[in-house]
mmCIF file of C-alpha atoms in Angstrom:
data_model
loop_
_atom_site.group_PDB
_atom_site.id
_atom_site.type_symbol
_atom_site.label_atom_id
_atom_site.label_comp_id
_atom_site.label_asym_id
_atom_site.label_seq_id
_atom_site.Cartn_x
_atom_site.Cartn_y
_atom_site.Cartn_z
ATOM 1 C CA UNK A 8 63.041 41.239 -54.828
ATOM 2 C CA UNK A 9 66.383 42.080 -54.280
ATOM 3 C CA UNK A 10 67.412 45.127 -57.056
ATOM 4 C CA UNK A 11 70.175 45.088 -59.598
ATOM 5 C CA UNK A 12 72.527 47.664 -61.018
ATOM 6 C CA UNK A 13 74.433 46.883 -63.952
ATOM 7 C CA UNK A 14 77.570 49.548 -64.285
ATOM 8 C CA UNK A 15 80.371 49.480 -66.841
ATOM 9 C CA UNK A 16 82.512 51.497 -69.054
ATOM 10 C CA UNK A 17 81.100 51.693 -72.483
ATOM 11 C CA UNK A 18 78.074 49.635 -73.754
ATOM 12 C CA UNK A 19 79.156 46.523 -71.887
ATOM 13 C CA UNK A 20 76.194 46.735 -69.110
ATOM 14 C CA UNK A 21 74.055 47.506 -71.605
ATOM 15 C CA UNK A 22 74.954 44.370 -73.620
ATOM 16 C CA UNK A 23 75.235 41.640 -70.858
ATOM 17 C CA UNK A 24 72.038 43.020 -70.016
ATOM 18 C CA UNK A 25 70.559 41.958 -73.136
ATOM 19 C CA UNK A 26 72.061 38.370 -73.593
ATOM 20 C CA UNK A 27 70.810 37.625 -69.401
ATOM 21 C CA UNK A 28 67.792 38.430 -70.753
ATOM 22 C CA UNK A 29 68.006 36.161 -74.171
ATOM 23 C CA UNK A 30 68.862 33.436 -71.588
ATOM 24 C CA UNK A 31 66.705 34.114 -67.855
ATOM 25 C CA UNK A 32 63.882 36.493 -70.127
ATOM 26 C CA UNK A 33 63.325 39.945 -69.426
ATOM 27 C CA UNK A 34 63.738 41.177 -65.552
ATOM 28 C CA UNK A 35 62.485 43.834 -63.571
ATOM 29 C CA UNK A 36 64.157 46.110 -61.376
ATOM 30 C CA UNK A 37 67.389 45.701 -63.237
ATOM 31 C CA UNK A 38 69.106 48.899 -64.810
ATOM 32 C CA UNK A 39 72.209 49.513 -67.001
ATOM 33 C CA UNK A 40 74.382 52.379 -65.869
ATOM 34 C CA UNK A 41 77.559 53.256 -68.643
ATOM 35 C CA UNK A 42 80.252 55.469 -68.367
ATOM 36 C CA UNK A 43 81.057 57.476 -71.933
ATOM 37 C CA UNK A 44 83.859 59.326 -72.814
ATOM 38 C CA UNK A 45 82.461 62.717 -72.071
ATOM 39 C CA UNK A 46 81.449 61.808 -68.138
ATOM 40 C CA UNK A 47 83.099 63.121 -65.020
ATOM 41 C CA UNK A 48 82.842 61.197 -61.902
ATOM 42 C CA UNK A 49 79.533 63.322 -60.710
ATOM 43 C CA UNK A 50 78.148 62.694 -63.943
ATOM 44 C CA UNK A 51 78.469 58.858 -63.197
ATOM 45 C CA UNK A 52 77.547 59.197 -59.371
ATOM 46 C CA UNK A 53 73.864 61.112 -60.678
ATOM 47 C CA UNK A 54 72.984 58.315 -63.157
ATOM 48 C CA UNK A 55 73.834 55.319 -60.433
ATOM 49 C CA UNK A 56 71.199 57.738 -58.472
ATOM 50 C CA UNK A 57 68.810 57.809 -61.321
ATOM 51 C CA UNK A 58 68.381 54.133 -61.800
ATOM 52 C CA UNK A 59 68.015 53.165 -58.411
ATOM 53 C CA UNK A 60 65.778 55.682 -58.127
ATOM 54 C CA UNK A 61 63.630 53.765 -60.881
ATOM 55 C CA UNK A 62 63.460 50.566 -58.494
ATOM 56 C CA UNK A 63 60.511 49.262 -56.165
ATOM 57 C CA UNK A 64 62.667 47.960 -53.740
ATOM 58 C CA UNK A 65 65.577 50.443 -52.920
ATOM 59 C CA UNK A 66 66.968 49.163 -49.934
ATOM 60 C CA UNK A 67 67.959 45.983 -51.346
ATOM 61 C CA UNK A 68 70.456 46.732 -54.233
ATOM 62 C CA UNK A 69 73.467 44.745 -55.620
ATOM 63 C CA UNK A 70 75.402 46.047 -57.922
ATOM 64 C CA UNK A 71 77.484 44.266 -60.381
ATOM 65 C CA UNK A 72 80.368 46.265 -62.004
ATOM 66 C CA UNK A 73 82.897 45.685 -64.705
ATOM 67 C CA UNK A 74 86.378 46.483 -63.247
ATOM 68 C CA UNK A 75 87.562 47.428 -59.776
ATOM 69 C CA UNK A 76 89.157 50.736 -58.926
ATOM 70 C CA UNK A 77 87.321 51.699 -62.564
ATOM 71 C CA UNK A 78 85.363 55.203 -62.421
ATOM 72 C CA UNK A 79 82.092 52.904 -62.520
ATOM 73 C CA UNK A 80 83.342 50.614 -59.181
ATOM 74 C CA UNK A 81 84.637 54.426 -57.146
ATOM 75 C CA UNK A 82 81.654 55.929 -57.579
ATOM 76 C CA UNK A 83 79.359 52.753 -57.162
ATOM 77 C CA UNK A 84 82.014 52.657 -53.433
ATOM 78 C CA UNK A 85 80.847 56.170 -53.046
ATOM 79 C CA UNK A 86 77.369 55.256 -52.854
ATOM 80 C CA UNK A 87 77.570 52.344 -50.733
ATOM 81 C CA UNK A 88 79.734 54.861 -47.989
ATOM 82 C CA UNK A 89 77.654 58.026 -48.663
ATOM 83 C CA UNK A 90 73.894 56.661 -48.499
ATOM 84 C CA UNK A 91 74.391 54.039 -45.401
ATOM 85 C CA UNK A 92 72.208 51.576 -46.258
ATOM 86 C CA UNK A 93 73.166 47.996 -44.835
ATOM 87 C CA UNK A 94 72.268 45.829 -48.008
ATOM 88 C CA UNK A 95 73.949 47.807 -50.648
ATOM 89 C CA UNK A 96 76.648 45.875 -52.073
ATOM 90 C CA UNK A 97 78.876 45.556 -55.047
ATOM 91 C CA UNK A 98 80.679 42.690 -57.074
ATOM 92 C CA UNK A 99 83.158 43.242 -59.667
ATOM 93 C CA UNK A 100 84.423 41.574 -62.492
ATOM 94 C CA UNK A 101 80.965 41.246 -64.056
ATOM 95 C CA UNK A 102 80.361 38.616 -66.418
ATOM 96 C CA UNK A 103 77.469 36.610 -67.821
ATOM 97 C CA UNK A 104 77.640 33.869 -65.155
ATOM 98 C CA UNK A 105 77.613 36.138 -62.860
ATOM 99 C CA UNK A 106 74.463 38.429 -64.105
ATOM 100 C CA UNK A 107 72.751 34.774 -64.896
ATOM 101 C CA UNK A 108 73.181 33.342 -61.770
ATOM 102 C CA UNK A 109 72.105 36.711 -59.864
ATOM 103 C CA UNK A 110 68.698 36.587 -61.458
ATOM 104 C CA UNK A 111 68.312 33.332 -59.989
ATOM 105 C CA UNK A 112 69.624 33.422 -56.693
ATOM 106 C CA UNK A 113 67.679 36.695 -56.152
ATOM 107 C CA UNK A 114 64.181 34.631 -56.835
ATOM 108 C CA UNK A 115 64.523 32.788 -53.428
ATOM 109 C CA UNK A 116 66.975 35.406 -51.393
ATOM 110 C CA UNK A 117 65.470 38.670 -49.605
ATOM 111 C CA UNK A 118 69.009 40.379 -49.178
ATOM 112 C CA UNK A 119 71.760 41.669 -51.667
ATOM 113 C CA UNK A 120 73.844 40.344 -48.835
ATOM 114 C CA UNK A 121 72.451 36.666 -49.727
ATOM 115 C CA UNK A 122 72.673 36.904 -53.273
ATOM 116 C CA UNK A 123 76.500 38.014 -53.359
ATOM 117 C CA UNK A 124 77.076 35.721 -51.069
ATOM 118 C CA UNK A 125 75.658 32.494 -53.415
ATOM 119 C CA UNK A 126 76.706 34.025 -57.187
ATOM 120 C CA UNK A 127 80.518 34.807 -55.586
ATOM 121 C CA UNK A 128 81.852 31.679 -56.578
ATOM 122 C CA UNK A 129 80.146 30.706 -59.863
ATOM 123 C CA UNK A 130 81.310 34.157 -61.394
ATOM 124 C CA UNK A 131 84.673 33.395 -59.831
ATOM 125 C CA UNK A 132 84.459 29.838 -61.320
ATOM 126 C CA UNK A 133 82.379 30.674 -64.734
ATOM 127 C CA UNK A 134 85.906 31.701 -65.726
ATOM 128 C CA UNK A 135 87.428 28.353 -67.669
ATOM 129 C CA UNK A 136 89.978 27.052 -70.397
ATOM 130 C CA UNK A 137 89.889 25.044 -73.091
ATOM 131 C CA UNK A 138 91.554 22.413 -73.136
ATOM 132 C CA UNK A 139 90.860 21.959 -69.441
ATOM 133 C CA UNK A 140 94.787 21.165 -69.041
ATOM 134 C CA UNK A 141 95.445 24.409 -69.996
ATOM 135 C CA UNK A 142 93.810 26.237 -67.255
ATOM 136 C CA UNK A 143 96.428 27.718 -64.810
ATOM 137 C CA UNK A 144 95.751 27.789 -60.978
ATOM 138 C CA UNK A 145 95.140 30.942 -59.713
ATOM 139 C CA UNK A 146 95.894 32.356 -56.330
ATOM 140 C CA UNK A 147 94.913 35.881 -55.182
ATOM 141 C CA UNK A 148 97.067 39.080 -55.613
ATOM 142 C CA UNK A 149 98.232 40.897 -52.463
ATOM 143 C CA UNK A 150 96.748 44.154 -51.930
ATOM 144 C CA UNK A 151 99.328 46.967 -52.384
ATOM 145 C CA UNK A 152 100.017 49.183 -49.595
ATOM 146 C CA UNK A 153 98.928 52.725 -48.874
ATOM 147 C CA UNK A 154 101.047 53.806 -46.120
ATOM 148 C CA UNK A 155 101.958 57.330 -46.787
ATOM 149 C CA UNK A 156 104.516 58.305 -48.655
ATOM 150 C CA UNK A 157 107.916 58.425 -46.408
ATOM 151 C CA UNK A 158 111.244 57.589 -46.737
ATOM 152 C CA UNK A 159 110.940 55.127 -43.779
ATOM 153 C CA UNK A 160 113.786 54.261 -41.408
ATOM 154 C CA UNK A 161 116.262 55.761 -44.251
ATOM 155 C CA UNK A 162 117.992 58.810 -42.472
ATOM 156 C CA UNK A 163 117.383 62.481 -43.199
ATOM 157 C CA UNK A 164 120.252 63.376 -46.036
ATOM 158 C CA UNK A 165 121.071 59.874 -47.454
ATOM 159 C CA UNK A 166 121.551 60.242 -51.268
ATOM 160 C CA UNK A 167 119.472 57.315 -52.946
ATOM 161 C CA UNK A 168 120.715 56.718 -57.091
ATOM 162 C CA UNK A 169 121.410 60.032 -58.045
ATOM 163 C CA UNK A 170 119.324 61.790 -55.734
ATOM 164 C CA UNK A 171 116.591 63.007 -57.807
ATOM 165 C CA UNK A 172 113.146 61.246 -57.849
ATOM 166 C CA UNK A 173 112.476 60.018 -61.474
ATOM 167 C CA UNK A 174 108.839 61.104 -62.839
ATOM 168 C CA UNK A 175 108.123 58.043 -65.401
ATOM 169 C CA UNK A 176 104.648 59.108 -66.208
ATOM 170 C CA UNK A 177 102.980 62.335 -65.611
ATOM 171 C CA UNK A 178 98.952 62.762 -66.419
ATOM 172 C CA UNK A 179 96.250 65.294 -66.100
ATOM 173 C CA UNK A 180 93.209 63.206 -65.352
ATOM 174 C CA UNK A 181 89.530 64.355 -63.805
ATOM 175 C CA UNK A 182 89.025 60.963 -62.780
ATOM 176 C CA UNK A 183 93.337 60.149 -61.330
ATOM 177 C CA UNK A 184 93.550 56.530 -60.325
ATOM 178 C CA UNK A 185 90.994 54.970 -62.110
ATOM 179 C CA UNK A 186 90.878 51.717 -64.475
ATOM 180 C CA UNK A 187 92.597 52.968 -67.839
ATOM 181 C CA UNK A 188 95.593 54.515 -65.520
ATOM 182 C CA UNK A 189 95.496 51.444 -62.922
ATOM 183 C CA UNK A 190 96.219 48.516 -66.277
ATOM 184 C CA UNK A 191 97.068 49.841 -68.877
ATOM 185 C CA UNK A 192 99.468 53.188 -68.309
ATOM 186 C CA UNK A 193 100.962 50.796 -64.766
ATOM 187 C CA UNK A 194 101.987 48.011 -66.994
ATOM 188 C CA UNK A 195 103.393 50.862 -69.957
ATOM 189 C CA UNK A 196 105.097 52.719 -67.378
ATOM 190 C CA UNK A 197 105.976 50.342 -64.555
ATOM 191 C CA UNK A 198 106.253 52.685 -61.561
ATOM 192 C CA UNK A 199 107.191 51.803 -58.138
ATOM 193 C CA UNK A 200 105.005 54.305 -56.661
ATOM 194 C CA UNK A 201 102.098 56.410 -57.759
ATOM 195 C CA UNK A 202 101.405 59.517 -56.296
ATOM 196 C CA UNK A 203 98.124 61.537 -56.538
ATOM 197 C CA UNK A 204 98.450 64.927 -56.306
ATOM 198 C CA UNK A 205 95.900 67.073 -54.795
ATOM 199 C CA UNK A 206 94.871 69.472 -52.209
ATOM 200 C CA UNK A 207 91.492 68.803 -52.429
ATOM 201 C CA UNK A 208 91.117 65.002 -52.498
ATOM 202 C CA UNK A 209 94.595 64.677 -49.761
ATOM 203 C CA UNK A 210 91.901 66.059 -47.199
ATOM 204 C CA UNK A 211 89.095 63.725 -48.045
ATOM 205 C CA UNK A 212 88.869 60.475 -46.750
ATOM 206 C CA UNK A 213 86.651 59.139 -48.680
ATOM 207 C CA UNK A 214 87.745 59.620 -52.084
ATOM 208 C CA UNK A 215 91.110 58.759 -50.499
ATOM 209 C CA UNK A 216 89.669 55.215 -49.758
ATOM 210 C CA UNK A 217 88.189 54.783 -52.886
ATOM 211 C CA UNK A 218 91.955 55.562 -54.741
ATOM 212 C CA UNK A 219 93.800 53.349 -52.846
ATOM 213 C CA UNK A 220 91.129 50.481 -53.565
ATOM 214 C CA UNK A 221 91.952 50.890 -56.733
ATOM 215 C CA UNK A 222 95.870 50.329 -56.412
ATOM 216 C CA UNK A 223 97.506 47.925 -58.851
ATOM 217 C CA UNK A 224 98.762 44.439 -57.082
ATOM 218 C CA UNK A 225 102.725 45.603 -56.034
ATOM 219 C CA UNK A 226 102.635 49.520 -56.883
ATOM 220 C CA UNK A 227 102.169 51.775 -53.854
ATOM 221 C CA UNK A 228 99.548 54.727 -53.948
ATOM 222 C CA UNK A 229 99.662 57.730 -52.165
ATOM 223 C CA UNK A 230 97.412 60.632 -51.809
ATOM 224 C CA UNK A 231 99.195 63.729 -51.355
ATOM 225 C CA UNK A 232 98.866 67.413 -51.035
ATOM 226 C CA UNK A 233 101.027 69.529 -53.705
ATOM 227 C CA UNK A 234 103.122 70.405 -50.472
ATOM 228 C CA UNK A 235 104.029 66.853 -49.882
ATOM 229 C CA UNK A 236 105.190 66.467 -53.561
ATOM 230 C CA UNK A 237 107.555 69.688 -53.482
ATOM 231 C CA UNK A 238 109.199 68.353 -50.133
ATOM 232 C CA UNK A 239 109.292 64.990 -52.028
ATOM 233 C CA UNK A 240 111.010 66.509 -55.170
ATOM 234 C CA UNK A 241 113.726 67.452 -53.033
ATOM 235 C CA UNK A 242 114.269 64.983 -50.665
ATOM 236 C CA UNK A 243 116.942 62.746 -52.216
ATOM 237 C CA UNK A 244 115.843 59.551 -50.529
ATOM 238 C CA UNK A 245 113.782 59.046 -53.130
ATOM 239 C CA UNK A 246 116.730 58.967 -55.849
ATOM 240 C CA UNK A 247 115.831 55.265 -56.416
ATOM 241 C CA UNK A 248 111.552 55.878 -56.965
ATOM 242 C CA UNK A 249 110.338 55.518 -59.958
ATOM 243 C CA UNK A 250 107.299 57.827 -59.766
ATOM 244 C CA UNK A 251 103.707 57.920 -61.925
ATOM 245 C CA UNK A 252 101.985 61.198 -60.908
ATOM 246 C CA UNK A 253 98.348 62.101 -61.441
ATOM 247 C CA UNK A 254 97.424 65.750 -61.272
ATOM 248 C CA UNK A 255 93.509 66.556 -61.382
ATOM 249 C CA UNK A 256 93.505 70.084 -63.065
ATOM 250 C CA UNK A 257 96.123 72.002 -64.754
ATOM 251 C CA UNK A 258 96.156 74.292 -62.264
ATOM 252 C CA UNK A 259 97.055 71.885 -59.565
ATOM 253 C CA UNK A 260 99.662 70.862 -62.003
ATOM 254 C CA UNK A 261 100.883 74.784 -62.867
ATOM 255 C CA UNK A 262 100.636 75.250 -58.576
ATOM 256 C CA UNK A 263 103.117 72.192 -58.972
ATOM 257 C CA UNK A 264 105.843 73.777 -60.739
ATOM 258 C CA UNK A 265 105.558 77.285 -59.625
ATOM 259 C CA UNK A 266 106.698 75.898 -56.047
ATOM 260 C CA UNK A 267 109.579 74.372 -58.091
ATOM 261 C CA UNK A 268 108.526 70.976 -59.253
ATOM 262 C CA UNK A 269 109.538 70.725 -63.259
ATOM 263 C CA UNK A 270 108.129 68.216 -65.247
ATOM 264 C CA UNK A 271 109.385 67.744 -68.580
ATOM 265 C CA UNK A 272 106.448 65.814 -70.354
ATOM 266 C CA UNK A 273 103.062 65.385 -69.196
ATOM 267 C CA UNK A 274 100.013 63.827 -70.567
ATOM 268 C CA UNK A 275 96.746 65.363 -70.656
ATOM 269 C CA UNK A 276 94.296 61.995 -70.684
ATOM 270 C CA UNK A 277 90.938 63.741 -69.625
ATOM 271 C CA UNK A 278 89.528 66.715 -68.172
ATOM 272 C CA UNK A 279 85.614 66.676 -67.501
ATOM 273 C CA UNK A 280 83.403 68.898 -69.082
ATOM 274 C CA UNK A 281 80.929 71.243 -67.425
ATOM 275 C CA UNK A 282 78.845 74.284 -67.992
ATOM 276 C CA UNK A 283 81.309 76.784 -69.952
ATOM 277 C CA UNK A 284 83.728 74.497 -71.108
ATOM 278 C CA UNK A 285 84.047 73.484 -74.558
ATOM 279 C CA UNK A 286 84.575 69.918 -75.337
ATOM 280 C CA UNK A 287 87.772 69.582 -77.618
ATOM 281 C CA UNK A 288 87.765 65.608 -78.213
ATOM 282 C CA UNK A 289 85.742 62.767 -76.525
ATOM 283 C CA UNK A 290 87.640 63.094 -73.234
ATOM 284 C CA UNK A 291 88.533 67.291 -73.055
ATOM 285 C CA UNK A 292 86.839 69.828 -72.528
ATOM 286 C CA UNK A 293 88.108 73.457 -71.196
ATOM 287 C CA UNK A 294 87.381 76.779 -71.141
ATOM 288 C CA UNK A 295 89.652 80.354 -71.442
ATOM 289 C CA UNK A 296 91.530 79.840 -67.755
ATOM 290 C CA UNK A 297 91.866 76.314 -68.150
ATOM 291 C CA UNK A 298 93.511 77.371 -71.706
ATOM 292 C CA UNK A 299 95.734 80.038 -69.775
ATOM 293 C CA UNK A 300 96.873 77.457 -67.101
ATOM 294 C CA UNK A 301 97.879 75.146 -69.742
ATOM 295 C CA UNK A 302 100.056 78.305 -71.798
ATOM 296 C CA UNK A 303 101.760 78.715 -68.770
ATOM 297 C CA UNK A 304 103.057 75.156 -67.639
ATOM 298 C CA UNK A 305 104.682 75.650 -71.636
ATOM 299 C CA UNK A 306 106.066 77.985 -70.928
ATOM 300 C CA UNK A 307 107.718 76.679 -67.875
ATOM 301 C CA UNK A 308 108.929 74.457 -70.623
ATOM 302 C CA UNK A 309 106.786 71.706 -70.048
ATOM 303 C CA UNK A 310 105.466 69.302 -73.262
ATOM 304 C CA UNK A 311 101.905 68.414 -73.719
ATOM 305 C CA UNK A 312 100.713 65.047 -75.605
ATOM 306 C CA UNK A 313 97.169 63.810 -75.036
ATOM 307 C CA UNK A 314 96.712 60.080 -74.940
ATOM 308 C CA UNK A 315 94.103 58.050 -73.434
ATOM 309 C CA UNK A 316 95.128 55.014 -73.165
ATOM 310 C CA UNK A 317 98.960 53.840 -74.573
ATOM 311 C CA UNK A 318 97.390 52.509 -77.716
ATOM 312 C CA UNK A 319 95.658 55.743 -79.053
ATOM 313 C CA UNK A 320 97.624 57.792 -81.343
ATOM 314 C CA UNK A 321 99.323 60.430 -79.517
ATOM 315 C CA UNK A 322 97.824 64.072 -80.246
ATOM 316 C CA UNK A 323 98.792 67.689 -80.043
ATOM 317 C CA UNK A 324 97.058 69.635 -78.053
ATOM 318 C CA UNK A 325 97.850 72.486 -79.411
ATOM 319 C CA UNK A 326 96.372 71.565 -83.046
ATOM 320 C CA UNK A 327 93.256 70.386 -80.766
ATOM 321 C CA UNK A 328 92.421 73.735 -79.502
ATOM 322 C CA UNK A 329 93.069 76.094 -82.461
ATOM 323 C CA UNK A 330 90.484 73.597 -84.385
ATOM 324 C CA UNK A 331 88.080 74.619 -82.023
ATOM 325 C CA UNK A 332 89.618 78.309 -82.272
ATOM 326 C CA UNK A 333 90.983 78.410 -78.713
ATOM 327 C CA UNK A 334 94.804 78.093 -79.056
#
């Protein structure tokens, strides 16, 4: 029987997992995987491992996931490339429809393949209005592009606006382009382009994939080395962008400005924990250097506020880290 992975931010697996079984009874081979506030990506990636580890049949596993281009959805996409098994496959947008009508299809279908393939549309359709006259049609979003970042058939030295690329939203995020930055902070912020910075993930193609899945319909994502971003910073072609950038460390960030980039605000919205770090609120945790890094981008004269999402309060993190006697 065909295997089923559950994976969510929060509870929410864990809860649809409960009322499929109020309504098809309890079912085997089915596991809840959550993301909590203190995870990192690899923390996610092991516990995907664990439960299908816990399954009879591993070969056949679907795997039903809240929100695309979420943490949850990358690293269930990172599974499905790394492990190269030919009926692995994932659905998003999970809802109870969805979950209901997997347990049945996968009673008289021997592939993952076969069960995606019959629950696709009742999910799709389990979504309804009442009144019925009410419900709007629907037609599919166009993927955004991910050509890389270039000022196109625009000559070298043409002055765009005023020449200077405008940085509408700056972040420090563990996880970059993921589903709290990809709704929420792209509608706040509105950005024509979004560009993640990093050395690191620039040179790897898969997590390069798995970012610009997870592009919002109409914004553009790039994935760029912190050399690209210093020869865009000064290119005034893009006087007319409207830029949200995504650091992954602080010191990517600090690397940033020391080559001349200035940032006047930037956000810190998470920063994984791991062995030596402390954990300063539900999404932070650093240690001594990453304390250091973060003196010297203020002093560059950058401002720090730490904000998850645009409806948390906005705090200092200053006040955060002499609480746990590290300022």
């Amino acid at each position: 029987m065909v295997s089923i992975v559950l994976a969510s931010h929060g509870k929410f697996a864990e809860g649809i997992m409960e009322s499929g079984s109020m309504i098809f009874g309890p079912q085997e081979n089915v596991a809840a995987v959550v993301l909590t506030p203190d995870m990192g990506p690899d923390d996610m990636h092991q516990k995907l491992l664990d439960a299908i580890a816990t399954f009879d049949d591993q070969e056949h596993v679907l795997f039903l996931v809240d929100l695309w281009g979420g943490t949850p959805f990358n690293q269930v996409s990172r599974l499905i490339s790394e492990e190269g098994h030919d009926d692995w496959v994932a659905i998003t947008g999970l809802n109870l429809p969805m979950l209901v009508s997997a347990y049945g299809s996968r009673m008289g279908a021997d592939t993952a393949v076969a069960v995606m393939q019959e629950i696709f549309a009742e999910a799709r359709d389990g979504v309804k209005v009442k009144p019925e006259e009410l419900q709007p049609a629907t037609e599919a979003p166009a993927a955004a592009a991910a050509a890389p970042v270039a000022a196109g058939a625009i000559p070298e030295g043409t002055v765009l606006g005023d020449g200077q690329i405008k940085y509408a939203y700056v972040r420090i995020d563990t996880r970059l382009l993921h589903g709290q930055v990809a709704t929420a902070w792209t509608k706040q912020v509105q950005p024509d382009r979004i560009l993640v910075v990093s050395d690191g993930v620039s040179h790897d193609e898969l997590r390069k994939s798995m970012i610009t899945q997870a592009a919002p319909p109409g914004v553009h994502v790039h994935v760029i080395p912190i050399s690209k971003l210093v020869q865009v910073d000064k290119d005034p072609r893009f006087g007319a962008t409207k830029a949200m950038v995504l650091f992954e460390t602080p010191q990517d960030l600090l690397e940033a400005e020391e080559q001349g980039v200035k940032f006047p605000e930037v956000c810190i919205g998470s920063m994984a924990g791991s062995a030596g770090k402390t954990v300063i609120n539900q999404a932070i945790a650093c240690d001594a250097a990453d304390v250091e890094c973060l003196k010297k981008i203020r002093d560059n004269g950058t401002h720090f506020t730490v904000q998850k999402v645009p409806s948390d309060k906005v705090d200092d993190i200053w006040a955060l880290l002499k609480e746990k006697n590290m300022a």
